[in-house]
Each structure stands twice: as structure tokens, then as C-alpha cells.
Tab-separated table of C-alpha atoms in Angstrom:
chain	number	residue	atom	x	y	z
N	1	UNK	CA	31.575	-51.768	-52.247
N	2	UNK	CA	32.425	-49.220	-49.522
N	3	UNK	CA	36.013	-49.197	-50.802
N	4	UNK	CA	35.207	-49.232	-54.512
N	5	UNK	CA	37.824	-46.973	-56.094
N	6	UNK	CA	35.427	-45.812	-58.460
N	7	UNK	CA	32.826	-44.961	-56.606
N	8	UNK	CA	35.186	-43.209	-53.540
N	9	UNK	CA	38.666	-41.916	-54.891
N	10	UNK	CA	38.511	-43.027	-58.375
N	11	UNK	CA	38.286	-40.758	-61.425
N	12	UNK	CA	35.098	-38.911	-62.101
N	13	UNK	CA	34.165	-40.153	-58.307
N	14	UNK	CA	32.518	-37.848	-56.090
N	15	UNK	CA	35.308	-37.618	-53.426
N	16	UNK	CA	38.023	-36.382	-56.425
N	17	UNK	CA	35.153	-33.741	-57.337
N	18	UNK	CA	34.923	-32.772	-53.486
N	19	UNK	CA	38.674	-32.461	-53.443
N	20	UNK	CA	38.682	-29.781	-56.175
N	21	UNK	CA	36.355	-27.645	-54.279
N	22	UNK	CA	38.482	-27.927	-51.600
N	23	UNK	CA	41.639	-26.410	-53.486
N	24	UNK	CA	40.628	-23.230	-55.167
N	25	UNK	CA	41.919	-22.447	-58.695
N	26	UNK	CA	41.533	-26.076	-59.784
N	27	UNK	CA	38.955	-27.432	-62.337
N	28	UNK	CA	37.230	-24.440	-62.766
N	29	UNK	CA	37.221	-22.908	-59.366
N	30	UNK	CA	37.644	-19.145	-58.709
N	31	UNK	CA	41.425	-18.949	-57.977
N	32	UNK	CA	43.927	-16.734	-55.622
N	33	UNK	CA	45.051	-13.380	-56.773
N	34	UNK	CA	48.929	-14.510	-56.985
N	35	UNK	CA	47.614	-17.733	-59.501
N	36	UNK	CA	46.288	-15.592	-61.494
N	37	UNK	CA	49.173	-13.467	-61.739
N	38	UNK	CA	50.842	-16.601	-62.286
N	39	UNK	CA	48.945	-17.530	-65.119
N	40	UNK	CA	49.249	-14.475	-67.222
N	41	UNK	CA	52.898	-14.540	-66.714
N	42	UNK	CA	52.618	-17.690	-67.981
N	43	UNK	CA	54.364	-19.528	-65.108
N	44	UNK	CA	53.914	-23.470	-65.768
N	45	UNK	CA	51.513	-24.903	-62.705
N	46	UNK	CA	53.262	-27.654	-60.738
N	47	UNK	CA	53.778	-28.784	-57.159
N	48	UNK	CA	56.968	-26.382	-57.004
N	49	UNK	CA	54.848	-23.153	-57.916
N	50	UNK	CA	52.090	-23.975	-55.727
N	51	UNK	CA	54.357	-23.827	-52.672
N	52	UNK	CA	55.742	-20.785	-53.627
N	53	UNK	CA	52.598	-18.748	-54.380
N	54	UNK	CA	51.068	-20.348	-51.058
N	55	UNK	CA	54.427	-18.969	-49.247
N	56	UNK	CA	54.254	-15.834	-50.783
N	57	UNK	CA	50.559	-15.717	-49.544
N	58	UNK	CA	51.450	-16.560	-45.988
N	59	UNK	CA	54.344	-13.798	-45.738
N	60	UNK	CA	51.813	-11.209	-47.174
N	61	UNK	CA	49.317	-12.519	-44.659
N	62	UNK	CA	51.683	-11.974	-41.402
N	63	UNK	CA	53.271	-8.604	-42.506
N	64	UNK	CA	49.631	-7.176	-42.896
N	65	UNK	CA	48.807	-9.151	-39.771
N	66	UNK	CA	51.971	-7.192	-38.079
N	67	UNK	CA	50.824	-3.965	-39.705
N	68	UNK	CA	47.392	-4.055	-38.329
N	69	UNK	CA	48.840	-4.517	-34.973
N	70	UNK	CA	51.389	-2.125	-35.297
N	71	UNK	CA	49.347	0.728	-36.168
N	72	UNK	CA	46.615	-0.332	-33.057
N	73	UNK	CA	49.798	-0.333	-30.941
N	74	UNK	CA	50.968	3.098	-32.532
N	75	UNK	CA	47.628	4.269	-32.294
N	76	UNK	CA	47.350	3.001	-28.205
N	77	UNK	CA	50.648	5.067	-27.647
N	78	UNK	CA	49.533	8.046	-29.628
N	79	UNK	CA	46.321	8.971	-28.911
N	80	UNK	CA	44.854	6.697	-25.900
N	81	UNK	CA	47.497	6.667	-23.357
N	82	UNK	CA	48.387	10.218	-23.151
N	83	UNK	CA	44.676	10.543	-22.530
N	84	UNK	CA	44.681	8.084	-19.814
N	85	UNK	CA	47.601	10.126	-18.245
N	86	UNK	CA	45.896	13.528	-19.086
N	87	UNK	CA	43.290	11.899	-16.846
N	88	UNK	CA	44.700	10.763	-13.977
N	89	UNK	CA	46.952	13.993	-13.698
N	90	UNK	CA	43.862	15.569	-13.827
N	91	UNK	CA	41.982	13.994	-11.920
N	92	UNK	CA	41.657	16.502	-8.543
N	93	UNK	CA	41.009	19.022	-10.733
N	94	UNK	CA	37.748	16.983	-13.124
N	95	UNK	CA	36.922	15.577	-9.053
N	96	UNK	CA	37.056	19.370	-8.060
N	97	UNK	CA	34.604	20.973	-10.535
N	98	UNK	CA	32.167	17.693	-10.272
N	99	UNK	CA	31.998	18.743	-6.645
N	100	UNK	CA	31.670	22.635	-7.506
N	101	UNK	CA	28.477	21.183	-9.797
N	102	UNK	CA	27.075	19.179	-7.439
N	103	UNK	CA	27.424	21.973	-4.573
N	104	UNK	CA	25.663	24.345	-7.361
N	105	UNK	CA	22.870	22.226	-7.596
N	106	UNK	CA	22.274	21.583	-4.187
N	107	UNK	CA	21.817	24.987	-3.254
N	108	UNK	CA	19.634	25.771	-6.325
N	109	UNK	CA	17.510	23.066	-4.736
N	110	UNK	CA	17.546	22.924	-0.872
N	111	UNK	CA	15.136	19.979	-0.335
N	112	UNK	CA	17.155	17.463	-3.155
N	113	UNK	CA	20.697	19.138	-1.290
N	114	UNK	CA	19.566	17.724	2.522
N	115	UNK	CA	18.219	14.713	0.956
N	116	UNK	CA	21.993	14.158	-0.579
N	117	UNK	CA	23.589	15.283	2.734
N	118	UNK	CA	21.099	12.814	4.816
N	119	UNK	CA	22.268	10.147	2.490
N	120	UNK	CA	26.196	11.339	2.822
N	121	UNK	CA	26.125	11.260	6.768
N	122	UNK	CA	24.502	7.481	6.552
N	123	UNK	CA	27.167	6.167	4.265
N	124	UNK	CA	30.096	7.933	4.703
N	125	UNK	CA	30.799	6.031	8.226
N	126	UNK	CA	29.865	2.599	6.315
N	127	UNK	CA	32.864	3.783	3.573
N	128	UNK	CA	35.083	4.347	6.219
N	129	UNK	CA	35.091	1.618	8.021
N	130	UNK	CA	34.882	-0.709	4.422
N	131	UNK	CA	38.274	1.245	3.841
N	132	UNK	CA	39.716	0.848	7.289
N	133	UNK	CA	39.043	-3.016	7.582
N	134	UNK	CA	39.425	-4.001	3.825
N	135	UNK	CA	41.335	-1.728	1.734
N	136	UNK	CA	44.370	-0.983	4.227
N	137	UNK	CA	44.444	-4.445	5.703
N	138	UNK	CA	44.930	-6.118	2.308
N	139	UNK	CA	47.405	-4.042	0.453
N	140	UNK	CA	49.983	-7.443	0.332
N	141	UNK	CA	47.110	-8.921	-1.109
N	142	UNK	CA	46.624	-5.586	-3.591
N	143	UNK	CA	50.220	-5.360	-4.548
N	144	UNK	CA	50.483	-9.826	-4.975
N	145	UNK	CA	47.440	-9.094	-7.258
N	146	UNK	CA	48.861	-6.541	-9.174
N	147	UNK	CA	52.322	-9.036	-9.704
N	148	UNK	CA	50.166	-11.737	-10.779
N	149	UNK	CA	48.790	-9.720	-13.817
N	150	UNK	CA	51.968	-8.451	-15.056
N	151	UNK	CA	53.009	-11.976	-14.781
N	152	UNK	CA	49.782	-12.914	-16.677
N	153	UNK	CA	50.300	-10.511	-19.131
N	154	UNK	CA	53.598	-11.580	-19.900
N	155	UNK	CA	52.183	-15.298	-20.360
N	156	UNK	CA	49.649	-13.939	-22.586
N	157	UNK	CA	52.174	-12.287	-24.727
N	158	UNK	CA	54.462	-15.400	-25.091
N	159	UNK	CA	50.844	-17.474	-26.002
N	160	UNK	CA	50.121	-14.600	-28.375
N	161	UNK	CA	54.055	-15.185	-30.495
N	162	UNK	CA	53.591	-19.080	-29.864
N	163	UNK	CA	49.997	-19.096	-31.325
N	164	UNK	CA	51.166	-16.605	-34.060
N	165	UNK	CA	53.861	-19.301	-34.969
N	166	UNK	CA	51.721	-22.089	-35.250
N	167	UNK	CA	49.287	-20.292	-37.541
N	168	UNK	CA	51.629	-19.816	-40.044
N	169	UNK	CA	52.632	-23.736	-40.299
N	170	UNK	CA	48.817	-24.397	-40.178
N	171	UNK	CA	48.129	-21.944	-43.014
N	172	UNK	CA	50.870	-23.448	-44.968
N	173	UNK	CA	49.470	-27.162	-44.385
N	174	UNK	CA	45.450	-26.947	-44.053
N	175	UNK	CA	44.468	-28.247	-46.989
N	176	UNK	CA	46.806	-31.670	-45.533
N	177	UNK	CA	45.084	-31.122	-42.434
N	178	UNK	CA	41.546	-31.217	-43.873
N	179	UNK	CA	42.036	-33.710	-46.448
N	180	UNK	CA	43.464	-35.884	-43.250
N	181	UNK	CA	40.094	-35.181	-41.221
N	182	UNK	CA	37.886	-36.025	-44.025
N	183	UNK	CA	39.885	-39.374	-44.360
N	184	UNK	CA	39.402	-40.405	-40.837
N	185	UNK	CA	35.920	-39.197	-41.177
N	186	UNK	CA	35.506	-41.661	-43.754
N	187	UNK	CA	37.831	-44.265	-42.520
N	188	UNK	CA	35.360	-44.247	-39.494
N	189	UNK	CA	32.047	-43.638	-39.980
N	190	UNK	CA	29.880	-45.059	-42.453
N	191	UNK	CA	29.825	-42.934	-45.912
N	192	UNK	CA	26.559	-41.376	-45.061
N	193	UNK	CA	27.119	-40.486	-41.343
N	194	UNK	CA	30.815	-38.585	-43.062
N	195	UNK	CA	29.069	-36.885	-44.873
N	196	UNK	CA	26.616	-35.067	-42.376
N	197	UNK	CA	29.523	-35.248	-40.396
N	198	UNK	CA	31.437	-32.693	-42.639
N	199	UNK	CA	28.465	-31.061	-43.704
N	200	UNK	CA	27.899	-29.466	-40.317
N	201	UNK	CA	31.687	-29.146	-39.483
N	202	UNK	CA	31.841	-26.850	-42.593
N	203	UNK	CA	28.558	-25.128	-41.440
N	204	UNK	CA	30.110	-24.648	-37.977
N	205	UNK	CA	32.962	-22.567	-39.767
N	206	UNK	CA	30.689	-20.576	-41.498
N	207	UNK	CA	28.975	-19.357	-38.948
N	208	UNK	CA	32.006	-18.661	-36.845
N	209	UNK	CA	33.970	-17.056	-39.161
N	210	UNK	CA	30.747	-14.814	-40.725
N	211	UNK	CA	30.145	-13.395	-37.272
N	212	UNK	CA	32.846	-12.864	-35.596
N	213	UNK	CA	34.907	-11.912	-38.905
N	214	UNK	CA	31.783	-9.835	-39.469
N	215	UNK	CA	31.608	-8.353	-36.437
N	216	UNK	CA	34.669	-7.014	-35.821
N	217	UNK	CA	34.549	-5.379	-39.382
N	218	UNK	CA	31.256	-3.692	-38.434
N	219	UNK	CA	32.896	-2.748	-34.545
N	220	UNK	CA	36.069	-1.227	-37.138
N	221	UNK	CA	33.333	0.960	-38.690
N	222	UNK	CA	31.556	1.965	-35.862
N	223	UNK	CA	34.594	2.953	-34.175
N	224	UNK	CA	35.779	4.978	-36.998
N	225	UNK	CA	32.219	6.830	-37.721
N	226	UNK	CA	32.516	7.463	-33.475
N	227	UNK	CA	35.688	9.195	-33.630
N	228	UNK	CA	34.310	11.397	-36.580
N	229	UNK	CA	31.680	12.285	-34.781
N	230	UNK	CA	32.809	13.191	-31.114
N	231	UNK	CA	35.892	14.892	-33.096
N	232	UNK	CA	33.392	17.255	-34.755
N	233	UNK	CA	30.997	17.519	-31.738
N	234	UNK	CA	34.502	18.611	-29.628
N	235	UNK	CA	34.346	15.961	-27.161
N	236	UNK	CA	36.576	15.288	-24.272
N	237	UNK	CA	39.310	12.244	-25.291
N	238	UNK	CA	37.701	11.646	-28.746
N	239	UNK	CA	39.827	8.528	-29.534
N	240	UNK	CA	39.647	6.984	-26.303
N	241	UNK	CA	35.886	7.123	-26.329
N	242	UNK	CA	35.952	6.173	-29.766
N	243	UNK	CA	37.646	3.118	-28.653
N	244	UNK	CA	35.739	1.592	-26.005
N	245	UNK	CA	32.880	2.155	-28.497
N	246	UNK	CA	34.401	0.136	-31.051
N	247	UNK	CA	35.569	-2.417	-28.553
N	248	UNK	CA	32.583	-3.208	-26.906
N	249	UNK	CA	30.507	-2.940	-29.850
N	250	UNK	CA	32.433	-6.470	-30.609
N	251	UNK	CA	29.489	-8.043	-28.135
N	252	UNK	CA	26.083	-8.044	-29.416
N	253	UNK	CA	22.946	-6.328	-28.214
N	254	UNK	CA	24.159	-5.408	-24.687
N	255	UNK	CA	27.835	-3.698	-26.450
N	256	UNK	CA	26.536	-0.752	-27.115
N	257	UNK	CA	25.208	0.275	-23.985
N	258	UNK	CA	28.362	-1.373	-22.251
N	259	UNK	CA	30.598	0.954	-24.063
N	260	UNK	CA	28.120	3.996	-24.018
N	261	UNK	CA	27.775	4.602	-20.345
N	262	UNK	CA	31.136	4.558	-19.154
N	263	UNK	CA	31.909	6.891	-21.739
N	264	UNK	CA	29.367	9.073	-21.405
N	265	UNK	CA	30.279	9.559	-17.145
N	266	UNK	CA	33.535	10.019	-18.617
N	267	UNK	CA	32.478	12.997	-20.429
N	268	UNK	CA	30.618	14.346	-17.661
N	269	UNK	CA	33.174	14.395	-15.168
N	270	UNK	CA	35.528	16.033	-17.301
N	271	UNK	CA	33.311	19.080	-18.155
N	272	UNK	CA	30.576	19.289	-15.582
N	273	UNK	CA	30.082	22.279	-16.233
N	274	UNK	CA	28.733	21.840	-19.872
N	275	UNK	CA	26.426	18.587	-19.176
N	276	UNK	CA	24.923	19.224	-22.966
N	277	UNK	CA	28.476	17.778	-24.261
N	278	UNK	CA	27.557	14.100	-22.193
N	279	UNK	CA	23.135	14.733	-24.012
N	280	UNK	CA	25.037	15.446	-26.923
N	281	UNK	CA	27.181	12.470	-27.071
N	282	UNK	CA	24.232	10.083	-25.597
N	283	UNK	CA	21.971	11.212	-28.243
N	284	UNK	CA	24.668	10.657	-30.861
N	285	UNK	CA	25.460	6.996	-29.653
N	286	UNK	CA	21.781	6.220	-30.088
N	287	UNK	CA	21.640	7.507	-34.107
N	288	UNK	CA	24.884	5.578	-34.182
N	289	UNK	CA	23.800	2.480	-32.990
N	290	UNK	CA	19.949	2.664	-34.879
N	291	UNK	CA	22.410	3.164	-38.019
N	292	UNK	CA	24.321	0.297	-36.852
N	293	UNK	CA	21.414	-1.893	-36.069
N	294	UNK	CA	19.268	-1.216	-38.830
N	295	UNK	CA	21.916	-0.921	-41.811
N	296	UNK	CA	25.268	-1.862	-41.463
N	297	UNK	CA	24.917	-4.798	-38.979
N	298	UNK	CA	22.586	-6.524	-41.532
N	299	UNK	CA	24.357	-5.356	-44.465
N	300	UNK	CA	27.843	-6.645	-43.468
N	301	UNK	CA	26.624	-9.892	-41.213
N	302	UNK	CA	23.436	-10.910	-43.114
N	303	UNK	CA	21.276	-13.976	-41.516
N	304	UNK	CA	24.884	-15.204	-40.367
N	305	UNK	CA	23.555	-17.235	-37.803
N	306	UNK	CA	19.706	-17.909	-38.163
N	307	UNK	CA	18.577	-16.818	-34.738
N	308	UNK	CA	15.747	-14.145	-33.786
N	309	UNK	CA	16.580	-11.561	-31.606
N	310	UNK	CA	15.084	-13.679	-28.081
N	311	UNK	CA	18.005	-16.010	-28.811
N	312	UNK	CA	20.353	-13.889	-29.475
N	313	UNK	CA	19.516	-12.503	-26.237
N	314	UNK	CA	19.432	-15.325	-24.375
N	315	UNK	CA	22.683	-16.967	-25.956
N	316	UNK	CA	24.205	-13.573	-24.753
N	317	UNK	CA	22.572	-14.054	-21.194
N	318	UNK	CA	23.814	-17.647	-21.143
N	319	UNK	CA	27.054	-17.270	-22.390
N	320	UNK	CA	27.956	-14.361	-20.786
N	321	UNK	CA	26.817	-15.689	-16.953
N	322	UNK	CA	29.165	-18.929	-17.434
N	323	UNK	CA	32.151	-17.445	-19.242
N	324	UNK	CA	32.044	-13.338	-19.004
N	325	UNK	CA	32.912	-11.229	-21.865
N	326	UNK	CA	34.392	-14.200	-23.644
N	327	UNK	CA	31.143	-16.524	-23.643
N	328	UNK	CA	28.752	-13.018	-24.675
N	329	UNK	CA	31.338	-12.708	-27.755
N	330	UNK	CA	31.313	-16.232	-28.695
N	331	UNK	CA	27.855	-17.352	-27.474
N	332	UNK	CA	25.768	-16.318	-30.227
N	333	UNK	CA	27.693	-18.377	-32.739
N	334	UNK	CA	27.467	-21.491	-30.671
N	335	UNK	CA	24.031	-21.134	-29.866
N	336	UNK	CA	23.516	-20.877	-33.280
N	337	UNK	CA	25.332	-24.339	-33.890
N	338	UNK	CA	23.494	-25.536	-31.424
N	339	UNK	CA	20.278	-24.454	-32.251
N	340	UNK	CA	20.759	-25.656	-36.276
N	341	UNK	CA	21.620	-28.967	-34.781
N	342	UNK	CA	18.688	-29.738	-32.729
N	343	UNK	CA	16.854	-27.867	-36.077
N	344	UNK	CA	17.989	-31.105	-38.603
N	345	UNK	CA	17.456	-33.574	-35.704
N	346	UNK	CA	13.840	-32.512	-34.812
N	347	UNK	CA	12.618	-32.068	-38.613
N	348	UNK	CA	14.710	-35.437	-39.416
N	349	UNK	CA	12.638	-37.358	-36.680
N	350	UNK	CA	9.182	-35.405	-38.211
N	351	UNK	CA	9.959	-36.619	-41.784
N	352	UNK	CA	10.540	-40.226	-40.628
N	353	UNK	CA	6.900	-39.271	-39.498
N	354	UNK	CA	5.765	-37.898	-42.076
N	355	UNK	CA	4.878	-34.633	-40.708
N	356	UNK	CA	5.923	-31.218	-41.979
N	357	UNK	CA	8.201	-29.428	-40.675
N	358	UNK	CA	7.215	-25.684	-40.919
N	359	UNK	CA	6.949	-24.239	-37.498
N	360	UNK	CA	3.427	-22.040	-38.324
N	361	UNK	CA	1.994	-25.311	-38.587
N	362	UNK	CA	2.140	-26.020	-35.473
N	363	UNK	CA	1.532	-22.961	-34.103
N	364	UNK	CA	-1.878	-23.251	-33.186
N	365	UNK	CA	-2.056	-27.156	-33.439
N	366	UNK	CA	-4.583	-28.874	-31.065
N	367	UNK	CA	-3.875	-32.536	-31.521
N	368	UNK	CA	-3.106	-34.818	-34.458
N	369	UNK	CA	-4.836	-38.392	-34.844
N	370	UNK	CA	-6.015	-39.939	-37.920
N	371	UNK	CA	-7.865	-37.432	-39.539
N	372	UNK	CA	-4.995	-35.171	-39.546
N	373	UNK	CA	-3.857	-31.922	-38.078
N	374	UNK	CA	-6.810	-30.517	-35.503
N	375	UNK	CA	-6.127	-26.474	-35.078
N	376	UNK	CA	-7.024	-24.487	-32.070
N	377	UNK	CA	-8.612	-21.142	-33.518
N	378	UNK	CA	-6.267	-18.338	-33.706
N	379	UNK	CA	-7.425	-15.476	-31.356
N	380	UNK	CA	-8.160	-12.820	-34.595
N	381	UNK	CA	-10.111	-16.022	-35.813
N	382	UNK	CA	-12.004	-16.141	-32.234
N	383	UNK	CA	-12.313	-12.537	-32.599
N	384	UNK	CA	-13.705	-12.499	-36.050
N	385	UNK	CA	-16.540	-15.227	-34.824
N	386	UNK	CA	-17.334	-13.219	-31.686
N	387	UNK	CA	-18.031	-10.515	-33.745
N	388	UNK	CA	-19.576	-12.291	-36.171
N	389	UNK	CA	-21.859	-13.632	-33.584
N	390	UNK	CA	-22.673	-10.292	-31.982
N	391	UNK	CA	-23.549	-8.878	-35.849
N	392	UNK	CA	-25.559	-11.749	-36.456
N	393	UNK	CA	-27.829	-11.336	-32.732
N	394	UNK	CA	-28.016	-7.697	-33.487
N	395	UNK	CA	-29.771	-8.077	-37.230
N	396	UNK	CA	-31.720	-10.589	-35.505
N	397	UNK	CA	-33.109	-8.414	-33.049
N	398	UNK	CA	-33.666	-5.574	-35.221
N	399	UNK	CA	-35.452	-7.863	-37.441
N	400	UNK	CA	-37.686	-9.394	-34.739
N	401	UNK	CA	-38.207	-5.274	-33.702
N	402	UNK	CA	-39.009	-4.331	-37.114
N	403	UNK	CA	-41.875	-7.316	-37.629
N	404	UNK	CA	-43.354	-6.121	-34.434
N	405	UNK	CA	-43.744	-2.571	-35.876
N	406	UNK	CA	-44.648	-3.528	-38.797
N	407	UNK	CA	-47.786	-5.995	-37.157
């Protein structure tokens, strides 16, 4: 019966239906831009047109894929490296009036200017010697370092063309490749176990690709509104702060303030001697990211991944500790996996119980037998009785008070 042609691959079975879903334009499924260009051109639908409009597809896909990184590369050369050069040739000079600053301050305030030289004098000879014994004795080590990463870089490149390659051949063939996973999910599992099987594959993509796709749409916008906004508040290397803004805004929660404080010392080295630029610039960041938070996060992402902020944080924590930036980027959608898939296992085992499987139930659950569910009493339940109880003493003593008066 497993095999039944009818009932698996045959017409009108479920499997065919499944298969339309899976090809979009078909049977009454939305279809792709260039099909329905096809169609009011009147192009006759076979095999042979399929391929081409998928090819077509493909080619538009990698040139805007090129463009995009073309114009950050264009962008890089433009706007962010000369400011990393304005920076380092200026560097004695931003070093120079930070120093002229600091001096100022200290002799404005005598006490906080021996506190900073006490604390000079104890460290100073601890820096020296760290730069003596370390730094100079392991400049082979420095400049082997420094080889290593060009050499890294280079491998990263080549990854980068041979991974760009292979995308193309598995956007021209997915559609194979998941009909061919689906089979073998079928071939080996039993027709029910498949199915939740491919069920939470597809709701593994989802996730993914609605919060990182998500994400870096919202970190595009965030950038862009920064680099509006430091451009009209006149800040020091607009597009480069704008940048690390964007960038970092890719990780959740803990972005923000990853991108915002670099930037912001940034600022105040720069122009020490207008620290309002660096309030100005913190203060803006905040409205930024409230805006960011509170509206456009939600608006672009949704409930992408069902989590509450705790494990958001915590898949962040996690993540992060084991795999750095990587693992905070990527944690929060496989937490979320995670977390859905101990979800269906825990309510599936409470329905073979026969017990519900809303959480508030059990929120303030004592013990379950027999009778049922026993609930401990919520504390603004304890707190209504207490009061309750002191209302009811009370009447009773003024009662008692006014028969005596009245005897």
C-alpha cells in the first residue's frame, strides 16, 4: 500500500499536488515575472522555455549580485579608505589635541589631574616593560602573522569565486535537488516520519532566510538613515561611521552598542575639542536604534523566529562565546530551530497525555492527580485574600466596638 501509485505519485495524489507547490507558476500558483512575460507574449510553455526563462533568471540574478558588490567595493574605495588614510596620516595631530584636552582638564581640576598622573607613573613602567619583552621580541612572529592573513585573504577570495560558481549550477538545478531529497526522504522513512521530516526542513529555511535576509535589509536601512544623519549633524568620517553602524547592526541586541562605541571614541579623538559632536552622535544612535527596535525591526522581520527577548539574549550569549561574531549572527536562528523542535516534541508527548499544552497553564500548577490540575495561588490572588482578610477583621472589630457603645 506504501507504494500505491495512486495514493503516492499517481494522478490527483497528494505527492503530484505537493510537487506543484514546489514549482511556482504551475496549477494555479503565483508565477515568476519572466513567465508572465512569457505568457502575454504568448510564448508556448514547454521544457525548452522553462530552461530559458530559468537561465535568463540566473544571469539577472549574478549581474545584480556583481552590481551590489561592485558598488560596496566602489563605495569602500571612495569614501571609507581615504578616511582610513586621512586617519592614520593624521593621527599625531587627532593624538596631539586629545593630549592638549586632557592637559586642559587636568589643570581646570588639580585633584582629578594628580589622581591621573599617580595612575600614569604606576603604569607607565608596567607598559614599558610589556613593550620591551613582548612587542619587540616578537616582531617575526608580528610580520609571520601579518603573511598568514594576506594568505588567508587570498583563500577567502578564491572560496568566495568557487562558492559563487556553484550557486549558479545549484540555482539552475534546485528544484532536481529537492525533488531528489524528498525522494530519499520517502524512500527511507516511513510516509509519516517524511513528512515531519520535510515539514521542519522547510521551517528551518524559513526561519533562516526571514532573519538573516531580514536583517541585513533592516542593517541596509539603518546604515543609510546613519549616514543621513551624521552628514547633516557634520560629523567626522560620516560614511565610515555610517558603516560600522550598518555592519554591526547585522548582530542582534548587542550590534548596536558594538558599532556605537567605537564610533563614537572615534569622533572624540578627532575633535576633542568639540566633545558635543561625540553627545550629539550618542544621543542620535539611541533615537536610531529605539526607531530601529520599535518599528522597522518588527516591521521588516516580524515574529521570524518565535523567541522572547531572554532567548534571544541568551542564543546571542551562547553562540557568540563558542563561535564569535559568526555564532552571535547565526545563533538566534538556530536557537530558534532548536527551541521549535523541543516545542512539537514536548506538546507531542503532553497530547499522548492528554494534557494541554498552553504554557499559562502551568504556570502556577501545584500538582496534577486524578482530580485534575491543582493551582498554587497566584501572588495578586494571595494578595487579594490577605487583604480580603485584613477588611474582613477590621469590620469585625468595628462591629464588636460599635455593639459595645451601643450596650
Amino acid at each position: 500500500h506504501a507504494c500505491n501509485p495512486s495514493t503516492l505519485g499517481g494522478q490527483g495524489g497528494w505527492i503530484t499536488r505537493s510537487r506543484d507547490r514546489d514549482h511556482p507558476g504551475q496549477h494555479g500558483e503565483t508565477p515568476s515575472l519572466l513567465k508572465m512575460q512569457c505568457r502575454k507574449l504568448k510564448v508556448k510553455e514547454n521544457k525548452k522555455r522553462n530552461s530559458i526563462v530559468r537561465g535568463i533568471g540566473i544571469l539577472i540574478t549574478a549581474i545584480l549580485f556583481i552590481a551590489l558588490i561592485y558598488s560596496l567595493v566602489a563605495m569602500m574605495l571612495s569614501q571609507i579608505v581615504p578616511s582610513i588614510v586621512n586617519i592614520a596620516s593624521n593621527f599625531d595631530t587627532y593624538i596631539s589635541n586629545f593630549t592638549k584636552w586632557i592637559s586642559k582638564i587636568m589643570d581646570d581640576n588639580p585633584d582629578l589631574g594628580r589622581q591621573i598622573t599617580l595612575l600614569i607613573d604606576k603604569y607607565s613602567v608596567e607598559l614599558e616593560n610589556w613593550l620591551n619583552d613582548t612587542v619587540l621580541t616578537k616582531t617575526s612572529q608580528v610580520i609571520m602573522t601579518v603573511s598568514l592573513s594576506v594568505i588567508n585573504i587570498l583563500k577567502g577570495l578564491w572560496d568566495f569565486i568557487i562558492g559563487f560558481v556553484i550557486s549558479i549550477y545549484v540555482l539552475a538545478s534546485k528544484e532536481k535537488f529537492a525533488g531528489q531529497a524528498k525522494k530519499m526522504a520517502y524512500a527511507f522513512f516511513e510516509q509519516k516520519s517524511a513528512n515531519r521530516l520535510i515539514k521542519s526542513f522547510r521551517f528551518t529555511h524559513n526561519t533562516f532566510i526571514g532573519f538573516i535576509g531580514g536583517k541585513i535589509v533592516d542593517s541596509f536601512i539603518i546604515g543609510c538613515l546613519c549616514f543621513i544623519g551624521t552628514t547633516l549633524l557634520q560629523t567626522p568620517y560620516a560614511a565610515l561611521v555610517s558603516v560600522i553602524v550598518g555592519v554591526t547592526n547585522i548582530i542582534p541586541f548587542f550590534g548596536p552598542y558594538l558599532g556605537a562605541i567605537p564610533s563614537a571614541i572615534l569622533i572624540l579623538v578627532v575633535d576633542p575639542m568639540h566633545p558635543l559632536n561625540c553627545v550629539y552622535f550618542v544621543l542620535f544612535i539611541l533615537v536610531l536604534q529605539q526607531f530601529d527596535g520599535n518599528f522597522l525591526g518588527p516591521k521588516i522581520l516580524g515574529n521570524s523566529t518565535g523567541l522572547t527577548g531572554f532567548w534571544v539574549i541568551f542564543a546571542i550569549t551562547v553562540f557568540g562565546g563558542l563561535f564569535g561574531i559568526l555564532g552571535m549572527i547565526v545563533g538566534v536562528p538556530i536557537f530558534a530551530v532548536i527551541y521549535a523542535a523541543i516545542k512539537a516534541v514536548v506538546n507531542t508527548f503532553l497530547r499522548k497525555k492528554d494534557l494541554p499544552v498552553e504554557t499559562v497553564k502551568y504556570s502556577y500548577l501545584k500538582n496534577i492527580d486524578e482530580e485534575g490540575f491543582h493551582q498554587l495561588d497566584s501572588r495578586l490572588q494571595r494578595d487579594h485574600e490577605i487583604k480580603d482578610q485584613v477588611d474582613f477583621e477590621q469590620d469585625k472589630k468595628d462591629q464588636e466596638e460599635k455593639n459595645v457603645g451601643e450596650k
